[in-house]
Structures are given as structure tokens and as C-alpha cells.
mmCIF file of C-alpha atoms in Angstrom:
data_model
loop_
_atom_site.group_PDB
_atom_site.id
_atom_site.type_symbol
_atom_site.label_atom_id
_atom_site.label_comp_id
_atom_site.label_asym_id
_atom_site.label_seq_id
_atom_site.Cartn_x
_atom_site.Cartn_y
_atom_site.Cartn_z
ATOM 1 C CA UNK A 1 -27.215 35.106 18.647
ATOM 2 C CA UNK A 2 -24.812 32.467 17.756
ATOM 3 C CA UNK A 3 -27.040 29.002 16.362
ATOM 4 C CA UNK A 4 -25.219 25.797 15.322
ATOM 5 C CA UNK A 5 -25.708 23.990 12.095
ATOM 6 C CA UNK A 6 -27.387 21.330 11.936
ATOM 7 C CA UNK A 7 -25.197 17.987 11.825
ATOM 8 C CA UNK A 8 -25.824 14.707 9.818
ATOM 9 C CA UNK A 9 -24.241 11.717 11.154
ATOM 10 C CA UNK A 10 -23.697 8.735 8.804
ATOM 11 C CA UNK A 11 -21.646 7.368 5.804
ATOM 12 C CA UNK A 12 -21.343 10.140 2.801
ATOM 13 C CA UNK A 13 -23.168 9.724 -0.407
ATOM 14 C CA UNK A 14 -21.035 10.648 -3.511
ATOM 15 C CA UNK A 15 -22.296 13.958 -3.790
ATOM 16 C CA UNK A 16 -21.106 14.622 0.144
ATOM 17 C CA UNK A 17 -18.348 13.305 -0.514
ATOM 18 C CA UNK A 18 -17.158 15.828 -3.074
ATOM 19 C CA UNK A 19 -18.577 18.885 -1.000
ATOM 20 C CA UNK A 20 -16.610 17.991 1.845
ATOM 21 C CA UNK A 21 -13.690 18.006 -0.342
ATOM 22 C CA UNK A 22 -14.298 21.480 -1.819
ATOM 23 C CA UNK A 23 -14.587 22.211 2.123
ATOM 24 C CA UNK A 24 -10.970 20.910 2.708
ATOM 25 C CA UNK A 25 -9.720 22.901 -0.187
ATOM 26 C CA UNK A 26 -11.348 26.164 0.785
ATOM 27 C CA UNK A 27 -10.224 25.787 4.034
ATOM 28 C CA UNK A 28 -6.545 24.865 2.675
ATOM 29 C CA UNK A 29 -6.731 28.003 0.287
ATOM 30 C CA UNK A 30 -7.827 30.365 3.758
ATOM 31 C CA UNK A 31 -4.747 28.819 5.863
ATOM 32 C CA UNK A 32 -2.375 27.699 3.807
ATOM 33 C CA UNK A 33 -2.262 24.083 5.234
ATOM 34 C CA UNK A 34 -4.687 21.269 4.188
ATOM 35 C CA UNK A 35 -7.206 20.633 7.377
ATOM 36 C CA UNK A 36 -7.756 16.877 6.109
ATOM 37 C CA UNK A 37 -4.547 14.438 6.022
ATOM 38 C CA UNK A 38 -4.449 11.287 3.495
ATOM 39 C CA UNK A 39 -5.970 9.036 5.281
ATOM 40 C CA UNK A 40 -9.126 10.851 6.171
ATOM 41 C CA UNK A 41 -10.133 11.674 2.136
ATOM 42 C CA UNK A 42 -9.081 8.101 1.452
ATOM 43 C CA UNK A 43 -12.211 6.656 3.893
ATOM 44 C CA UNK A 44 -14.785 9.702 2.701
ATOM 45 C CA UNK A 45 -16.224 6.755 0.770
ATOM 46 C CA UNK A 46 -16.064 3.942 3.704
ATOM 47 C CA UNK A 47 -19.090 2.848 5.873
ATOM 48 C CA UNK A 48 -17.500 0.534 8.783
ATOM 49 C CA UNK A 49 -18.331 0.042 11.974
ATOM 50 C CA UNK A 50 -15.256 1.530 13.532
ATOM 51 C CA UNK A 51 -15.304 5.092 11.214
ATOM 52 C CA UNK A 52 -18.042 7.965 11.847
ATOM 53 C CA UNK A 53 -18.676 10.710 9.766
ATOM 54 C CA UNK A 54 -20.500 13.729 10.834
ATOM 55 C CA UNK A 55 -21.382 16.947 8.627
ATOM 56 C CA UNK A 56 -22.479 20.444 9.052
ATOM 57 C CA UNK A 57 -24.965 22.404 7.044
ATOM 58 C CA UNK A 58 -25.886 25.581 6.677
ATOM 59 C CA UNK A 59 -29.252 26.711 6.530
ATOM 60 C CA UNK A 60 -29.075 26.418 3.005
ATOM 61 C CA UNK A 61 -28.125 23.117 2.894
ATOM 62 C CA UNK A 62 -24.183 23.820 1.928
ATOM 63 C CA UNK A 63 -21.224 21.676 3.805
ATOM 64 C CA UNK A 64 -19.500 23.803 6.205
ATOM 65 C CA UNK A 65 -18.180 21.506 8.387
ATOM 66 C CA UNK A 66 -17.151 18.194 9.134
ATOM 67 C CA UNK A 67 -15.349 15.881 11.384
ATOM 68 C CA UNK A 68 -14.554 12.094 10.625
ATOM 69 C CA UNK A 69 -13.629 9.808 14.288
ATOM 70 C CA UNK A 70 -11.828 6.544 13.610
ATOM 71 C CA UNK A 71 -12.011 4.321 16.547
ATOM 72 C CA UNK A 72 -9.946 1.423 14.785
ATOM 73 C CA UNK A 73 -6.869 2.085 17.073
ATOM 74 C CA UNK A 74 -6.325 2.017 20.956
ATOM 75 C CA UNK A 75 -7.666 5.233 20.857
ATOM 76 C CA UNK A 76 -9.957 7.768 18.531
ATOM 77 C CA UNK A 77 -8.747 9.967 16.238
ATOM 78 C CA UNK A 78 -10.855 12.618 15.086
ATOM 79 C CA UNK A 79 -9.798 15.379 12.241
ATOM 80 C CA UNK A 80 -11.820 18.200 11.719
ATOM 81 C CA UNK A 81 -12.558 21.374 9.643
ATOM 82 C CA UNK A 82 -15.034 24.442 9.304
ATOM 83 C CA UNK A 83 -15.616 26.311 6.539
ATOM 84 C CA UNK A 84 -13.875 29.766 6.856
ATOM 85 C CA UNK A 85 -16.840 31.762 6.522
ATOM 86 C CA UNK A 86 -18.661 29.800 9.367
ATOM 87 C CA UNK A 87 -16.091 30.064 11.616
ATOM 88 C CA UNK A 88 -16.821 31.545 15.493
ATOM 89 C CA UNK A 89 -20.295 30.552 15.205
ATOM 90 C CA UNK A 90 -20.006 27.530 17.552
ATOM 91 C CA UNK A 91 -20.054 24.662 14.270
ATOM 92 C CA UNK A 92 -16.237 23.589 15.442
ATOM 93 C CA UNK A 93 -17.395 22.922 19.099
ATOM 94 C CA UNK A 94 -20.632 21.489 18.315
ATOM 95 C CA UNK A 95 -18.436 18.897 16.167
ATOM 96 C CA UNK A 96 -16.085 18.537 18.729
ATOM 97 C CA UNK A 97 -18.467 17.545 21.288
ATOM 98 C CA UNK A 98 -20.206 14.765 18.760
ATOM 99 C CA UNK A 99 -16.921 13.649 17.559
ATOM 100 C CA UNK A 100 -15.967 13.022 21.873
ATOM 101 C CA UNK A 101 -19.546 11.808 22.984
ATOM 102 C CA UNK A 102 -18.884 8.958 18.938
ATOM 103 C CA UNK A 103 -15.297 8.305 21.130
ATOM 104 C CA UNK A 104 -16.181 7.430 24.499
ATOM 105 C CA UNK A 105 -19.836 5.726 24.794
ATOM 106 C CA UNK A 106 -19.459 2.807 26.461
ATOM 107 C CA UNK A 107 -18.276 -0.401 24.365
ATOM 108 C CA UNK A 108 -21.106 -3.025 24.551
ATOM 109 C CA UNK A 109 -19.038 -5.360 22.342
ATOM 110 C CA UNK A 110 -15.544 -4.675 23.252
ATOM 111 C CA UNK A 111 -14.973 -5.393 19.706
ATOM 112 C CA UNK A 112 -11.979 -3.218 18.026
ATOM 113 C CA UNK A 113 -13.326 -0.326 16.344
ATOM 114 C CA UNK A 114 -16.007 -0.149 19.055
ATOM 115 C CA UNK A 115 -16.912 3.092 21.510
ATOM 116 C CA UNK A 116 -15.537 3.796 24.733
ATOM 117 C CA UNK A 117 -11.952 5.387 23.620
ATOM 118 C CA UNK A 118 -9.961 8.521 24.456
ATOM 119 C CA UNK A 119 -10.138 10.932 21.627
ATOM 120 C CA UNK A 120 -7.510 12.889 19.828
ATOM 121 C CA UNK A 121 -8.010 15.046 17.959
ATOM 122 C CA UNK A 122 -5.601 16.603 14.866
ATOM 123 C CA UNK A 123 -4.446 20.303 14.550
ATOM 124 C CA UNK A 124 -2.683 20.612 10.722
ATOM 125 C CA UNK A 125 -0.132 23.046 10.809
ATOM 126 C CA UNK A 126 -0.977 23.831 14.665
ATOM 127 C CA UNK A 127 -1.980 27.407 13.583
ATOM 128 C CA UNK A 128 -2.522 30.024 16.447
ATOM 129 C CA UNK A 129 -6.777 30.327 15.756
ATOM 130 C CA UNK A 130 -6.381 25.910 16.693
ATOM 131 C CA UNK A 131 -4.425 26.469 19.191
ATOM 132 C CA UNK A 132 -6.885 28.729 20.510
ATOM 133 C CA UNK A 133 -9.326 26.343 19.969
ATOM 134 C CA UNK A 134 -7.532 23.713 21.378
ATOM 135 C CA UNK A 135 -7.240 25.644 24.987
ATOM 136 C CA UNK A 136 -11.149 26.871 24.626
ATOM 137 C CA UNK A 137 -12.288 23.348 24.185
ATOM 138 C CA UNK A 138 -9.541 22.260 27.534
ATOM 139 C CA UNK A 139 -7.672 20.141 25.249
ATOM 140 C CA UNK A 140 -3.231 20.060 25.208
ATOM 141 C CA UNK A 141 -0.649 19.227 23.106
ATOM 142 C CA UNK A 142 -0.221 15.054 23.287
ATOM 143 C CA UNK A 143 1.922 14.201 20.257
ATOM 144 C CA UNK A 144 4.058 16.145 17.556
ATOM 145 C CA UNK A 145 4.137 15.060 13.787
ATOM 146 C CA UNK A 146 6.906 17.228 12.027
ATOM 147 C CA UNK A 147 7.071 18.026 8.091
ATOM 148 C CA UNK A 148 10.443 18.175 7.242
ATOM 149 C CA UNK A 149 12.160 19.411 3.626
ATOM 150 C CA UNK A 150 15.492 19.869 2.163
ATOM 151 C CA UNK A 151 16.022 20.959 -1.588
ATOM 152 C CA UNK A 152 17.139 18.697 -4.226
ATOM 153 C CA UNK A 153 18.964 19.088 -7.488
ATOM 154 C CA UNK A 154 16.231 19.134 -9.920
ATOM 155 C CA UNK A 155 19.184 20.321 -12.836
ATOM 156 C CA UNK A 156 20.484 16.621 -12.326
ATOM 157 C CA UNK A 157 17.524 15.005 -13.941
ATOM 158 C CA UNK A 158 17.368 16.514 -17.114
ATOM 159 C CA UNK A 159 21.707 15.213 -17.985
ATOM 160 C CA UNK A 160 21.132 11.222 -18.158
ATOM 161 C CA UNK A 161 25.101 11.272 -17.527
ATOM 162 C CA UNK A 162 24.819 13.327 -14.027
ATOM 163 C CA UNK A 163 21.668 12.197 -13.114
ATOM 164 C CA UNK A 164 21.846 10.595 -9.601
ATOM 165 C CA UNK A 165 22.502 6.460 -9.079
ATOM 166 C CA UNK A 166 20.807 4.644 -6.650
ATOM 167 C CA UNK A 167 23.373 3.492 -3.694
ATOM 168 C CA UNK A 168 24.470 -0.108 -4.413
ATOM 169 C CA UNK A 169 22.668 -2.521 -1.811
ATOM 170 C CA UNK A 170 25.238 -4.062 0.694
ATOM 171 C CA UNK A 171 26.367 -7.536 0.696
ATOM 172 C CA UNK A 172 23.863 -10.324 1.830
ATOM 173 C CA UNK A 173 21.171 -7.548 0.054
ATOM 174 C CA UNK A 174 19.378 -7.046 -2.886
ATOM 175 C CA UNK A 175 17.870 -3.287 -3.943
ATOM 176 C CA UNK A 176 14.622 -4.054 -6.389
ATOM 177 C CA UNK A 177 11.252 -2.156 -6.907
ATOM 178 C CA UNK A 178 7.884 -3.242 -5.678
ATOM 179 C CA UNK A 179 5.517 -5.527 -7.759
ATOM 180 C CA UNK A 180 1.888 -5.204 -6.882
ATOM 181 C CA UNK A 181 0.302 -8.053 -5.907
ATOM 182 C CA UNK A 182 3.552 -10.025 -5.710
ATOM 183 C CA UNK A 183 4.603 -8.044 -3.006
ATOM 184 C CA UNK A 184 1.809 -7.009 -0.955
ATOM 185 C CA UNK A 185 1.362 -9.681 2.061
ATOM 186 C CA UNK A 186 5.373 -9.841 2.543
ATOM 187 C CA UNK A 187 5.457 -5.777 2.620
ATOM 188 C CA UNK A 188 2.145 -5.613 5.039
ATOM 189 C CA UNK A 189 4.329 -8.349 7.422
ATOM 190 C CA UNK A 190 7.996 -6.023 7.323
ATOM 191 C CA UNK A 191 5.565 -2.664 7.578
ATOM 192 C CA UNK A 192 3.725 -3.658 10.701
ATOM 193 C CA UNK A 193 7.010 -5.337 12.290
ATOM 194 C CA UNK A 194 8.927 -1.569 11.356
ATOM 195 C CA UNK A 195 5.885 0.461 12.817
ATOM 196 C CA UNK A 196 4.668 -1.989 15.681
ATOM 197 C CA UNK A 197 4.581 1.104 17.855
ATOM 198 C CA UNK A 198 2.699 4.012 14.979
ATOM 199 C CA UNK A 199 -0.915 4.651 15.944
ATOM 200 C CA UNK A 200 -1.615 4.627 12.298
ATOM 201 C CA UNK A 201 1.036 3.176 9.863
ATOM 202 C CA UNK A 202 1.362 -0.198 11.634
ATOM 203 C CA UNK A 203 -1.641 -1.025 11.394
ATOM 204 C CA UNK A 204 -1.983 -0.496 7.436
ATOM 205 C CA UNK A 205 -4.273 -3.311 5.924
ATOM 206 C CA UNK A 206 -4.325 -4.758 2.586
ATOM 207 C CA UNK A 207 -7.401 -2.652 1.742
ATOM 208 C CA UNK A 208 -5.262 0.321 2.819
ATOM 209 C CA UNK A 209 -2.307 -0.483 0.697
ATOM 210 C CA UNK A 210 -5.255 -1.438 -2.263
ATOM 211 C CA UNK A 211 -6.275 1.936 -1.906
ATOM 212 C CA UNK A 212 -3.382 3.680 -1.860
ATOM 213 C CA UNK A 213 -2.417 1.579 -5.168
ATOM 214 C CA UNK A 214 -5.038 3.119 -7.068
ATOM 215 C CA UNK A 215 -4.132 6.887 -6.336
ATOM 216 C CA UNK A 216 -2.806 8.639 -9.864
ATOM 217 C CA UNK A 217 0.608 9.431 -7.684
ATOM 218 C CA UNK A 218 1.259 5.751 -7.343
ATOM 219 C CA UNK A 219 4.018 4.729 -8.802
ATOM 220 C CA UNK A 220 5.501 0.971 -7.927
ATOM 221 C CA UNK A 221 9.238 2.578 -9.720
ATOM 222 C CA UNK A 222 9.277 4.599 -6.667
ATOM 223 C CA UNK A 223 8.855 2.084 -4.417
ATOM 224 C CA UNK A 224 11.691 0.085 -3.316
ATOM 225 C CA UNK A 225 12.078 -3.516 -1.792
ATOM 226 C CA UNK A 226 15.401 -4.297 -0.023
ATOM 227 C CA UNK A 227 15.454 -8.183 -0.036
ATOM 228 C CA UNK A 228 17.983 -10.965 1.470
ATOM 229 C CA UNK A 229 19.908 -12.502 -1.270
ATOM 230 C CA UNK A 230 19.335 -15.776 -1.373
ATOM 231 C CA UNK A 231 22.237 -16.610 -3.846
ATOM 232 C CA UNK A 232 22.574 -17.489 -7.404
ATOM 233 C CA UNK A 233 21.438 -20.831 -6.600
ATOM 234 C CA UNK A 234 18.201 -19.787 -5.254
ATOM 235 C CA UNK A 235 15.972 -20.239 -8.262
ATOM 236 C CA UNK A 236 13.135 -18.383 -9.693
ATOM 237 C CA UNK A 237 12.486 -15.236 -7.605
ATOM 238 C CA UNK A 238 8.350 -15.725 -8.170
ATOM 239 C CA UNK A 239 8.727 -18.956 -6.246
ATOM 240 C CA UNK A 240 7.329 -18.179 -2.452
ATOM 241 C CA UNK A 241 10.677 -19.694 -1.010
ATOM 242 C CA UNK A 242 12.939 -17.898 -2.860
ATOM 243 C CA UNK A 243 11.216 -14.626 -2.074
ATOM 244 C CA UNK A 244 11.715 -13.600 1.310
ATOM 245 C CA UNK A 245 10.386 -10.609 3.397
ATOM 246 C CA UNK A 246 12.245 -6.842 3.270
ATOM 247 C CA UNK A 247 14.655 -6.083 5.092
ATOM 248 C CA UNK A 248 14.142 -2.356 4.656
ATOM 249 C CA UNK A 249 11.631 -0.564 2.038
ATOM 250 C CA UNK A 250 11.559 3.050 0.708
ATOM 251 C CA UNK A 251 7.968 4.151 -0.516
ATOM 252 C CA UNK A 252 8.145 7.660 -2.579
ATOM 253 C CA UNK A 253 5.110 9.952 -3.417
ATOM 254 C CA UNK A 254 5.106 12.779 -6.059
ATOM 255 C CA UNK A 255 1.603 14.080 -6.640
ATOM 256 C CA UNK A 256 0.590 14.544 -10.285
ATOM 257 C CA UNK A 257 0.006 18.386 -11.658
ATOM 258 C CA UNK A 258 2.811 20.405 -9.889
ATOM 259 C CA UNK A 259 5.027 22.685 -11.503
ATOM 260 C CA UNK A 260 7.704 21.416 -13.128
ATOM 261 C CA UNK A 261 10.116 23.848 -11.498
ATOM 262 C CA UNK A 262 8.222 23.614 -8.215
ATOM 263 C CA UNK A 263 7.848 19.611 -7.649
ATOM 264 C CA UNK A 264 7.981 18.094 -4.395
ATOM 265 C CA UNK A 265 8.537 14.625 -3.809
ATOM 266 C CA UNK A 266 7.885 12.939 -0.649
ATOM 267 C CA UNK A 267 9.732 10.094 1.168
ATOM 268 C CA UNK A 268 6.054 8.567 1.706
ATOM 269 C CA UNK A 269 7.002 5.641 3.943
ATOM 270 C CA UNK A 270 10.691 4.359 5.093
ATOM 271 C CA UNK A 271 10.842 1.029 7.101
ATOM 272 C CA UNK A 272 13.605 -1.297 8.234
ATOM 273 C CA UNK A 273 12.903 -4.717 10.057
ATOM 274 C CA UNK A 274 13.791 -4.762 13.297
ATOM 275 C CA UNK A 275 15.814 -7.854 12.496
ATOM 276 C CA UNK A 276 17.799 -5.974 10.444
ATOM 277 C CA UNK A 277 18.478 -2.671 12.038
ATOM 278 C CA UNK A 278 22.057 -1.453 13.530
ATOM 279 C CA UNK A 279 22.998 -1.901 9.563
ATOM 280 C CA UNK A 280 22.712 1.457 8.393
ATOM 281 C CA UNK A 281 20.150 0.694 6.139
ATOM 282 C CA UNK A 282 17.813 3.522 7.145
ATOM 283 C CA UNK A 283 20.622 5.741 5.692
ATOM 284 C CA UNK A 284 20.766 3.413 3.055
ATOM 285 C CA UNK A 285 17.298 3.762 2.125
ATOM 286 C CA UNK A 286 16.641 7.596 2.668
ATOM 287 C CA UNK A 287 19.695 8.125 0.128
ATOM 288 C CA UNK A 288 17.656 5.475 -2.125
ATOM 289 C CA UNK A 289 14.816 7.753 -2.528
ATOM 290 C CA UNK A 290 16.689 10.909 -2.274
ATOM 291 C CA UNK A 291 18.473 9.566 -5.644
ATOM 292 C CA UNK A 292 15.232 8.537 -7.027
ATOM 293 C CA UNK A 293 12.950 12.011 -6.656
ATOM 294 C CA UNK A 294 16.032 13.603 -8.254
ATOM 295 C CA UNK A 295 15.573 11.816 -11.057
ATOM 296 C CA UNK A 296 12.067 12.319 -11.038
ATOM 297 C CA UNK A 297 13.086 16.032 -11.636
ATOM 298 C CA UNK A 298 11.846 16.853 -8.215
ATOM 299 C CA UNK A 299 12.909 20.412 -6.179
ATOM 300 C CA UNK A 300 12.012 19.489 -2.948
ATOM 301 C CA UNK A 301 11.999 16.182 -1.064
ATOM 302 C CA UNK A 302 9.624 16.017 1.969
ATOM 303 C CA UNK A 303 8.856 13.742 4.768
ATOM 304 C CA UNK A 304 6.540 13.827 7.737
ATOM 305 C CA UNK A 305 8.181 11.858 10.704
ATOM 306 C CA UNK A 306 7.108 11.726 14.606
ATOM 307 C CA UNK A 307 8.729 14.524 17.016
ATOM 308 C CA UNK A 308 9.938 12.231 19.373
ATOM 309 C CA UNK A 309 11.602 9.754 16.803
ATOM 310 C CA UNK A 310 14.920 10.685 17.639
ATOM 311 C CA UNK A 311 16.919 8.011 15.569
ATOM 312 C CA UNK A 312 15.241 8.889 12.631
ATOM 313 C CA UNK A 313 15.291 12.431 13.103
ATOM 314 C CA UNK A 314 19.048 12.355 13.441
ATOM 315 C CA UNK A 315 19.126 10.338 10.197
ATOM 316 C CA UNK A 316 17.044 12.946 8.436
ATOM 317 C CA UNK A 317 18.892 15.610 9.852
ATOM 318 C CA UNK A 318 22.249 13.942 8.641
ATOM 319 C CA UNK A 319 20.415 14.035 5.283
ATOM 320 C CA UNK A 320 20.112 17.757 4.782
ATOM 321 C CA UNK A 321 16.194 17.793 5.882
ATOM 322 C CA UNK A 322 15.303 20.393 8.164
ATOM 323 C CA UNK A 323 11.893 21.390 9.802
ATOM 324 C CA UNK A 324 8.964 23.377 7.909
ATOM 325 C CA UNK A 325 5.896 22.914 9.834
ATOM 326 C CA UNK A 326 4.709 20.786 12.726
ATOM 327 C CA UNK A 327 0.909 18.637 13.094
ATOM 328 C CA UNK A 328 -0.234 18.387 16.699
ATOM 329 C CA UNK A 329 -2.776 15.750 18.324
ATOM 330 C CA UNK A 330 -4.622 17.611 21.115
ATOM 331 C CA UNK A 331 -6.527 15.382 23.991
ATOM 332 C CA UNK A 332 -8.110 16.083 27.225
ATOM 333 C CA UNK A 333 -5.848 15.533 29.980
#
């Protein structure tokens, strides 16, 4: 007879915390694709009204599931992962069902963050035993997040006189890297303007950005600003009228401990004002950080970008990146 683990509901102590990471990682070892995105380990630590967290046990008190919902959008997302060795034992379902019961009570507020949303609910890597899952459970296919990758010339980086150069900025532009703190309102204002549309990257907040800051991949050389410019006459740059929002930005990520014949380096977040598009500058800016993870020494240079993005997906394609896996949102109908 199949029983179901019991489940805790309710923010992680630091000791949770951990075990549901060595639950992400033994489930990434088992399938080959990590079951937890960014985002996700980045609020393991967060207790707010708008983010549930709900665990799994084993009758020996070890992690073996877990599910986090965030109702902070115009509707729930939920990701979720089992243990391999507890798998077809009823834990994913049981989570499931808590995870869509956390979504859709009523709202007695109406507040954002509050109940009473659709959920969806993330498949990494869409592998067959989720899709399988997925059709079980009476959920389908609702939106398609693609990883794409093309090679780079890692070679380049180690001759300072073939080594890649950034693409000049166009006239009326300025190219420059990011300063923390200096930058961070004005890049929050072009980012949500770029991605008014993204169920998740438009609405990044400064504690978001703060967070992401601290990671041991960031790196503010990697991330760069393309600015009006204002002139020589403008003045000091640190002066608040002389510094006006991006026009376009180019965020790169290259996670710390990787081979050094074996790096990948990731075109983390590409933007471009919708002021300024028609200007080529999303071309501009993917060549930007192409130029910059070959420096790095970087093999690879990946992206994830949304299936149905189809000017950016023609701008990636014209860039040599091709598709490697694919992330699907399942809801109920």
C-alpha cells in the first residue's frame, strides 16, 4: 500500500533549507536537469505573504520532497521535486494538490500575493516521467521556455591580440558597465519597461536585483549599460541629470567552479527600451556579451528565452544559438 509523507507547510529554517537543496541536486544528478530554477533557491530563505513552502518527509524525518507556490504574479507558479527514491509513491501528487488548494482559496484581501489564482506549475527539461505526470494529474502544456546554446571560441581568450572587442556603441549611444547602487533604480525602470509582458522578469524588485548582487557569479564587468549620450557638455556622469535611463542592457552569468575547458556562460538577461527598439540594438547587445564570455574564456554561451518570442528568437538564431532543451508550464485547462 502506497502512504504519503507527511508535509510541513511554512517558511524553511536553515537546516531545511540546505536539505532541500541536497534534494534538488540529487534529483539533478538522477535526470540530468536541475528540478529547481534560480529564482526558487534564491527565496528558500524568504517568509512573505505571497510565497509558500511545503516539504515532504519520510518516515525518518529526511526531505524528499518539496514544492514552493509564488502567488506574487497574476497567477501561481508552483515548482516542484521528489526525491528519486520516493518517486511513484503518491508524494508528487499529494504536493500537487497542496500546492493547487495554496493557489486558488479564495482571496479575502484581494491584496497581490493573495489566494484565489490559477496555478502553473514548472516541468524542467519536460522529461517523459513529467510529462506523464503532467497528463495523470489532467494538466497541458501552457507556455514553452527554450535553452538555447551555440559554441564560442574559448582559444580567443587566452591571445590578448585576438581576443574579441566589444562592438562600438552607435551614435547618440554610449556602451559602459553597470555600477551597483548607482545603477540600480534606473536599470529596475528600463527592465520592467523591456519585460512589461514576462510573468517573472518584469516584475524584478530591488530586493531581487540585491539578491542576485550577492551571488559569487556576479560580476558588474559583465553587465552592460547602453546609455544616451548626453554630449561632452553634459557634466559629471554621477550627477542624476546627466545620467539617464538604458536604452538597452546586456546582463552575463558564468557560474564559479566549471572546467576551464568546459565553461558556459550565459546571456543572463538582454533588454532594450521600447523607446528605443527598431535600432538594432538587440543585435547590438547579444554580440556585446557574445564578445565578453569569450573573453571570459568561456566554451559555450547559453540563454533561456520564451518559445513564442519570435523577434528574439530570430535574433538568437541569426547569432549562431540553436535549441538544447525546452522548460514547460503545465495548468489545468
Amino acid at each position: 500500500m502506497r502512504i504519503a509523507a507527511p508535509i510541513e507547510i511554512g517558511p524553511l529554517d536553515t537546516n531545511t533549507q540546505q536539505a532541500v537543496r541536497d534534494l534538488a541536486a540529487a534529483a539533478e544528478a538522477h535526470d540530468g536537469v536541475a528540478p529547481l530554477s534560480e529564482q526558487p533557491l534564491l527565496h528558500l530563505g524568504t517568509d512573505a505573504e505571497w510565497l509558500t513552502h511545503v516539504v515532504a518527509h519520510s518516515k525518518f524525518g529526511s526531505t524528499i520532497g518539496y514544492v514552493q507556490i509564488d502567488r506574487s504574479g497574476e497567477t501561481a507558479s508552483a515548482e516542484l521535486v521528489i526525491h528519486p527514491d520516493h518517486r511513484r509513491n503518491g508524494h508528487g501528487r499529494v504536493l500537487l494538490r497542496t500546492a493547487e488548494r495554496d493557489a486558488t482559496l479564495p482571496s479575502r484581501s484581494g491584496e497581490p500575493g493573495q489566494h484565489g489564482k490559477h496555478l502553473r506549475v514548472w516541468a524542467h527539461g519536460d522529461l517523459e516521467s513529467a510529462r506523464g505526470f503532467a497528463r495523470a494529474a489532467g494538466l497541458s502544456p501552457v507556455r514553452e521556455l527554450l535553452f538555447l546554446t551555440r559554441p564560442l571560441d574559448a582559444a580567443a581568450s587566452s591571445d590578448a591580440a585576438d581576443s574579441p572587442r566589444l562592438p562600438e556603441a552607435p551614435a547618440g549611444y554610449r556602451l559602459r558597465t553597470f555600477r551597483p547602487g548607482a545603477d540600480d533604480d534606473a536599470w529596475l525602470r528600463v527592465n520592467a519597461r523591456a519585460f512589461a509582458t514576462h510573468p517573472e522578469q518584469g516584475r524584478m524588485t530591488l530586493d531581487d536585483l540585491r539578491a542576485r548582487q550577492g551571488e559569487p557569479w556576479f560580476d558588474p564587468e559583465g553587465f552592460f549599460l547602453l546609455v544616451p549620450d548626453a554630449g561632452p557638455d553634459a557634466g559629471p556622469e554621477t550627477a542624476p541629470e546627466n545620467n539617464p535611463d538604458p536604452a538597452a542592457f546586456q546582463w552575463t552569468k558564468t557560474e564559479p567552479g566549471q572546467p576551464d575547458d568546459a565553461r558556459d556562460g550565459e546571456i543572463y538577461a538582454l533588454g532594450v527600451d521600447p523607446d528605443h527598439q527598431g535600432k538594432g540594438l538587440g543585435r547590438l547587445m547579444t554580440d556585446v556579451g557574445l564578445a565578453h564570455l569569450t573573453r571570459t574564456g568561456a566554451a559555450r554561451a547559453v540563454l533561456y528565452v520564451e518559445g513564442d518570442n519570435a523577434p528574439a528568437l530570430a535574433t538568437y538564431e541569426r547569432a549562431g544559438f540553436t535549441r538544447a532543451a525546452v522548460h514547460v508550464q503545465y495548468a489545468r485547462p
